[in-house]
PDB file of C-alpha atoms in Angstrom:
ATOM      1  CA  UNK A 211     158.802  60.756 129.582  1.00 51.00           C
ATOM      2  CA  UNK A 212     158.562  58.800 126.249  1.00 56.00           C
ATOM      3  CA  UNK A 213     159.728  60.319 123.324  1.00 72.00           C
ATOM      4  CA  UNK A 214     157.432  61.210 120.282  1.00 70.00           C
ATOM      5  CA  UNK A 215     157.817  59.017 117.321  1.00 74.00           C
ATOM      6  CA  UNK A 216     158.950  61.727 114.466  1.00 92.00           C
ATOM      7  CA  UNK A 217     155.051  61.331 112.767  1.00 96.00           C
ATOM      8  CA  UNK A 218     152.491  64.035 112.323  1.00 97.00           C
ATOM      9  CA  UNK A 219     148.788  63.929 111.614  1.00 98.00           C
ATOM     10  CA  UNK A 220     146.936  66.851 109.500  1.00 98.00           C
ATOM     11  CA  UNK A 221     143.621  67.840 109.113  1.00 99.00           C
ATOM     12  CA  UNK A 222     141.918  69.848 106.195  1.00 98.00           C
ATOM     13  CA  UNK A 223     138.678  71.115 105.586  1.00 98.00           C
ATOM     14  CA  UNK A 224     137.666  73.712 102.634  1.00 97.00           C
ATOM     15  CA  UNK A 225     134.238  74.143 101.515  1.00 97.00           C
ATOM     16  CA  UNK A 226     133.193  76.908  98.551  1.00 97.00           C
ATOM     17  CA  UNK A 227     129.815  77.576  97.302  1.00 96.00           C
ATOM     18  CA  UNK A 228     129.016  76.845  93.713  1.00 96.00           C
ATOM     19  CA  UNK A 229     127.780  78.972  90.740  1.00 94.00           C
ATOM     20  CA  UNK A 230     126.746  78.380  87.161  1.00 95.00           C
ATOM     21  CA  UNK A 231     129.326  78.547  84.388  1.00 92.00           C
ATOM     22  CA  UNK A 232     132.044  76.777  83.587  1.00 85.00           C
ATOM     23  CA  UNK A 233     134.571  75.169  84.171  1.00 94.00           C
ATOM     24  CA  UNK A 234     135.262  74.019  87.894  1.00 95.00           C
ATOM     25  CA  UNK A 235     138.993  73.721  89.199  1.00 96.00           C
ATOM     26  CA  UNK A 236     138.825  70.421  91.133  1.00 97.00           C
ATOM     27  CA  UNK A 237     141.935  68.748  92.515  1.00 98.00           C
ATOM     28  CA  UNK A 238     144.250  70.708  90.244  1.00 97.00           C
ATOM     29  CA  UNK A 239     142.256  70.044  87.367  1.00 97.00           C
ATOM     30  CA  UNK A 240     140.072  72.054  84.900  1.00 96.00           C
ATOM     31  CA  UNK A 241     136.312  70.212  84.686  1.00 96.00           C
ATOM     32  CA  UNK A 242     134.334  71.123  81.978  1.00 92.00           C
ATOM     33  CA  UNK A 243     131.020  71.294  83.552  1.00 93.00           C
ATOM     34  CA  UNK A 244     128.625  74.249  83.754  1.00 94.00           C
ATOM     35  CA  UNK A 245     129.591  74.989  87.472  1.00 94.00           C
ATOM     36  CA  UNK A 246     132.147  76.793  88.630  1.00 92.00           C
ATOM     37  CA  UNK A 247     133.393  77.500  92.401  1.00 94.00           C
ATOM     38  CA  UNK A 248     132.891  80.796  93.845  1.00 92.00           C
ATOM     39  CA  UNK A 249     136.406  82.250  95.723  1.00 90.00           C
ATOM     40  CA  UNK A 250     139.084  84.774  96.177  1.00 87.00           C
ATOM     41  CA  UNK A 251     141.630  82.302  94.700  1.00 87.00           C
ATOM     42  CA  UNK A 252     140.466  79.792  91.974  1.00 91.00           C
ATOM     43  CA  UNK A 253     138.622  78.114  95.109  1.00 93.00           C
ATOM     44  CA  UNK A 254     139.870  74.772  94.151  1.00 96.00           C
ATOM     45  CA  UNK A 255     138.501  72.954  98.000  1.00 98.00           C
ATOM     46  CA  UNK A 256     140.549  70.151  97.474  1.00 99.00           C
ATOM     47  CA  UNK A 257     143.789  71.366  96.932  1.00 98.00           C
ATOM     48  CA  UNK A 258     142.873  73.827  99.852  1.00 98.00           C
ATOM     49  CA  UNK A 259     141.980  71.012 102.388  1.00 99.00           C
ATOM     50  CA  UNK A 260     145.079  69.266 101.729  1.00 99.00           C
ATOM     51  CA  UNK A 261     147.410  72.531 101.741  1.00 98.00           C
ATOM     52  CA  UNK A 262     145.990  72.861 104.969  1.00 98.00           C
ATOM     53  CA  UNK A 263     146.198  69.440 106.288  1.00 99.00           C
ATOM     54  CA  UNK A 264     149.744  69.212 105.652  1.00 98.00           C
ATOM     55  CA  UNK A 265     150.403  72.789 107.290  1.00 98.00           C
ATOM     56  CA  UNK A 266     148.502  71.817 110.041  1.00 98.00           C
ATOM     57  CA  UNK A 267     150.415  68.479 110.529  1.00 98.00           C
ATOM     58  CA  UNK A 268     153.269  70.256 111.580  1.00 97.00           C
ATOM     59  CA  UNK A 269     152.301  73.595 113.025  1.00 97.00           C
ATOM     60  CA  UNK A 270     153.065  75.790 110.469  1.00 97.00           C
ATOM     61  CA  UNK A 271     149.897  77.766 109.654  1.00 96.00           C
ATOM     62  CA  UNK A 272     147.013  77.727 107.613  1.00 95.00           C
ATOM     63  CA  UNK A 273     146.272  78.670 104.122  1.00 94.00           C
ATOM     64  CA  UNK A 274     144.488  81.921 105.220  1.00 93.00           C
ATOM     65  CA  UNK A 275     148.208  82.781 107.040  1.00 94.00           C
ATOM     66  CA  UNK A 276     150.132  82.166 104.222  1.00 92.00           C
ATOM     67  CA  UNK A 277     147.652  83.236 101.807  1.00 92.00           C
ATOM     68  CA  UNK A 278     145.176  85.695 102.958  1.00 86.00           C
ATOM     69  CA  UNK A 279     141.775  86.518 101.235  1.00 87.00           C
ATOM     70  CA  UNK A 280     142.888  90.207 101.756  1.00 87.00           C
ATOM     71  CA  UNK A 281     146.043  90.574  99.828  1.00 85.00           C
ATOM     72  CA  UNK A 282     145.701  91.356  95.766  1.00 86.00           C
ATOM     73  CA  UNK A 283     148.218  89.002  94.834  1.00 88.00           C
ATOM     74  CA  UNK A 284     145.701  85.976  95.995  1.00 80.00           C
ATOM     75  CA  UNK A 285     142.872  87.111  94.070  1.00 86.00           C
ATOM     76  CA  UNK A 286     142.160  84.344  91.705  1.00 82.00           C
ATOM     77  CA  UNK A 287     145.230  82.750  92.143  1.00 86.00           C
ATOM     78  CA  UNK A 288     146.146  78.901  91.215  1.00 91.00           C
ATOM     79  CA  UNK A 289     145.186  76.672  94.542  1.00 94.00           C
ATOM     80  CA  UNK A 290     148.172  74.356  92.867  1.00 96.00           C
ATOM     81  CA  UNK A 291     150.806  76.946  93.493  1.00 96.00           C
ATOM     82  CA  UNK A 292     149.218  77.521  96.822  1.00 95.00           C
ATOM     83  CA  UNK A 293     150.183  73.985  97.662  1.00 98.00           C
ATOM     84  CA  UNK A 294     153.692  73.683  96.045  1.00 98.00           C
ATOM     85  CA  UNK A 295     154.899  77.125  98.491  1.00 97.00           C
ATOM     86  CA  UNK A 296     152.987  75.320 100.879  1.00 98.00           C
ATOM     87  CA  UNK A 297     154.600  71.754 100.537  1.00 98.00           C
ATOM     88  CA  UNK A 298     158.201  74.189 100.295  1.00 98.00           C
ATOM     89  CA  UNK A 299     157.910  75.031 103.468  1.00 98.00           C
ATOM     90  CA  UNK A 300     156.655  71.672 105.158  1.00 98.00           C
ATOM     91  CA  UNK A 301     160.261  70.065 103.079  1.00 98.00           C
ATOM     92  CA  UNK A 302     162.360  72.722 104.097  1.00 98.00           C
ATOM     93  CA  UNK A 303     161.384  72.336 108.005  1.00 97.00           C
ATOM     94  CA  UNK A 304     162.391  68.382 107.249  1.00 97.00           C
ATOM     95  CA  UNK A 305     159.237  66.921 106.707  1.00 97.00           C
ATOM     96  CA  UNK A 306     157.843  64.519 103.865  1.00 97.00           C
ATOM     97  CA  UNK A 307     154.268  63.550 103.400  1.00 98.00           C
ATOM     98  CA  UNK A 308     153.383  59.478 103.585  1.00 97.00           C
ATOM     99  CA  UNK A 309     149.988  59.330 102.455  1.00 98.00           C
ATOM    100  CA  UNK A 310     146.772  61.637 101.983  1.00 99.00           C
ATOM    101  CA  UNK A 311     143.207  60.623 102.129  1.00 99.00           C
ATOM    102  CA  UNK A 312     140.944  62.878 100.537  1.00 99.00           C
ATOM    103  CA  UNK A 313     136.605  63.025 100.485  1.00 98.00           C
ATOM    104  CA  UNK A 314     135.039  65.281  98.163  1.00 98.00           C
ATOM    105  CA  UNK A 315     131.546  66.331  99.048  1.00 97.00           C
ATOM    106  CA  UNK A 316     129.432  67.159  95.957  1.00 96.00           C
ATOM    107  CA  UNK A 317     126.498  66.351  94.521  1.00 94.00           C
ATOM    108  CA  UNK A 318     127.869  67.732  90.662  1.00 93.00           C
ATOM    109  CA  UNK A 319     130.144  66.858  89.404  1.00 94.00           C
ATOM    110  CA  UNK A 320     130.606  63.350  90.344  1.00 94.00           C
ATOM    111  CA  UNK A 321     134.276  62.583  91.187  1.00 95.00           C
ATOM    112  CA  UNK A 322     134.682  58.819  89.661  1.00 95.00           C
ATOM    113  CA  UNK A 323     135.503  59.972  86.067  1.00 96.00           C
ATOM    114  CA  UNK A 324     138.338  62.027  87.601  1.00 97.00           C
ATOM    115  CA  UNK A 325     139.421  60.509  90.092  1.00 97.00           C
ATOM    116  CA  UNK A 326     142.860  59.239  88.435  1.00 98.00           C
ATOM    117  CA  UNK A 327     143.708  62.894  86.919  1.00 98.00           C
ATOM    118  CA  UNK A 328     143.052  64.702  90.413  1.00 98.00           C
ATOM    119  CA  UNK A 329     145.668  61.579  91.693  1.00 98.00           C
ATOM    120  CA  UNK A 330     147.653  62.504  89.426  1.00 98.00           C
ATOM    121  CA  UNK A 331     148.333  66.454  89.448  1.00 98.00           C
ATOM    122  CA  UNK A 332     148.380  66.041  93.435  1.00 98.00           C
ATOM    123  CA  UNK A 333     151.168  63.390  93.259  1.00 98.00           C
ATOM    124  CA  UNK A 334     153.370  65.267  90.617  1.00 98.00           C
ATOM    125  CA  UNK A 335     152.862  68.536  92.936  1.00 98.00           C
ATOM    126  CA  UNK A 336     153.914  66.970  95.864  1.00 98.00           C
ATOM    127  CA  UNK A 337     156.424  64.690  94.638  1.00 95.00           C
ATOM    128  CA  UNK A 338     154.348  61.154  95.417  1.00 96.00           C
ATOM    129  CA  UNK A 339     153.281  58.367  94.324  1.00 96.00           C
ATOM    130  CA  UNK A 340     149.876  57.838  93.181  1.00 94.00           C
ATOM    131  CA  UNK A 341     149.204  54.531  95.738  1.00 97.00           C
ATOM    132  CA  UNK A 342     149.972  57.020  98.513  1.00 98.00           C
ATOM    133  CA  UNK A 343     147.099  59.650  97.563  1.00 98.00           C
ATOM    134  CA  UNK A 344     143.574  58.207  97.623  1.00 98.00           C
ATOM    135  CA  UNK A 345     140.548  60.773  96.681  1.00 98.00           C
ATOM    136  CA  UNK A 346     137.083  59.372  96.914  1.00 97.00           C
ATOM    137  CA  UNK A 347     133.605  61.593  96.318  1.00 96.00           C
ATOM    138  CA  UNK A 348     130.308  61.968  98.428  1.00 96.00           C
ATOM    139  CA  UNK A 349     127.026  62.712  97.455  1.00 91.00           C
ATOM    140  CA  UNK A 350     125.795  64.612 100.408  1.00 83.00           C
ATOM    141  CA  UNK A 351     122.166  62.290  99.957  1.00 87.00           C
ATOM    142  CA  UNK A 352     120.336  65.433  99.360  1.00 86.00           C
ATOM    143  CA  UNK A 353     121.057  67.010 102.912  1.00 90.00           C
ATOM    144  CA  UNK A 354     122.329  70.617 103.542  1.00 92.00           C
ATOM    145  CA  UNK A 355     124.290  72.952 100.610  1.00 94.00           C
ATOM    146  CA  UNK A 356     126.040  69.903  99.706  1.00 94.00           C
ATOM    147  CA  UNK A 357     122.970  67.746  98.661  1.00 92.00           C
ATOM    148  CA  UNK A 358     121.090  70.502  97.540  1.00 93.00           C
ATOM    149  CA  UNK A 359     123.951  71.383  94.857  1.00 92.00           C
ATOM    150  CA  UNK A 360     125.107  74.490  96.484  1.00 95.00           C
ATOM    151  CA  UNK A 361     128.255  73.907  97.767  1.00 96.00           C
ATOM    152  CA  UNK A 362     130.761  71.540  97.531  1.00 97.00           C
ATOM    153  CA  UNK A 363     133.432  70.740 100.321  1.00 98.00           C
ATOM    154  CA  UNK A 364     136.281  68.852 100.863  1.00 98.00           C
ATOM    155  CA  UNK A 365     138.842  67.134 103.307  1.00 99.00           C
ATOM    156  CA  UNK A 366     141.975  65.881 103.808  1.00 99.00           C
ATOM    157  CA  UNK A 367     144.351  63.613 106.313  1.00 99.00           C
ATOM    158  CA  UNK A 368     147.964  63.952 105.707  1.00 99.00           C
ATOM    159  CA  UNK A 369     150.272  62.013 107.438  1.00 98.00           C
ATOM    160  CA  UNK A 370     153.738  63.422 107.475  1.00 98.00           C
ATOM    161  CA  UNK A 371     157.406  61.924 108.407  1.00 96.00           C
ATOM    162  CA  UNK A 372     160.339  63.149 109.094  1.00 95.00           C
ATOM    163  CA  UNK A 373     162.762  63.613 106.377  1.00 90.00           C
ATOM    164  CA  UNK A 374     165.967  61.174 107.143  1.00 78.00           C
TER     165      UNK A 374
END
């Protein structure tokens, strides 16, 4: 029997349905837009996608385990610290994260102008660097919530290695 190279694969997947008012929490930033996400926590899909694709990558939950819709102390809380417990617990069972690829699905607000920022606060939460995190956005071509501006959703593949 061959032995498993010590690599993992995650996959994420978050989508949240929009309202109006601003600002949106996108990536671990604040947009100023007149949309906002609508969620228990502060329904940042991005951050959720890849808390969950890392989890995921090595079988140790969800963000709905770890951070159930439920329990008072999630109720608008920051997706960002979601993430760094998260990440915690993938470093302390001797994993580190090699790259993430991220897709943003949303027809507002387009995702080129922040593109670099979102980079940014993911790789300084997860202790990265920035050529190892892409994030690009989708329009959703005017099919579905997504195209018709009523949701926006988001994924994630992590790969993960194991820490030497």
């Amino acid at each position: 029997m061959s032995k498993i190279p010590p690599i993992r694969i995650g996959l994420g997947h978050d989508t949240h349905r929009i309202d109006k008012g601003g600002p949106m929490t996108l990536g671990g930033i604040t947009i100023d837009c007149d949309l906002h996400l609508i969620g228990h926590s502060d329904a940042d899909v991005l951050l959720h996608a890849i808390t969950d694709a890392i989890l995921g990558a090595v079988c140790l939950g969800d963000i709905g385990t770890l951070f159930p819709n439920t329990a008072d102390e999630n109720k608008n809380r920051c997706s960002r610290e979601m993430l760094q417990l998260a990440y915690a617990k993938v470093v302390e069972a001797g994993w580190k994260i090699t790259n993430l690829d991220c897709v943003i699905f949303a027809t507002q607000p387009k995702i080129s102008p922040y593109r670099d920022a979102i980079i940014q606060c993911i790789t300084e939460t997860l202790e990265m660097e920035d050529e190892n995190v892409f994030v690009k956005g989708k329009t959703g071509e005017n099919v579905g919530p997504i195209g018709r501006g009523e949701a926006i959703m988001a994924e994630c593949v992590a790969l993960l290695h194991k820490a030497s």
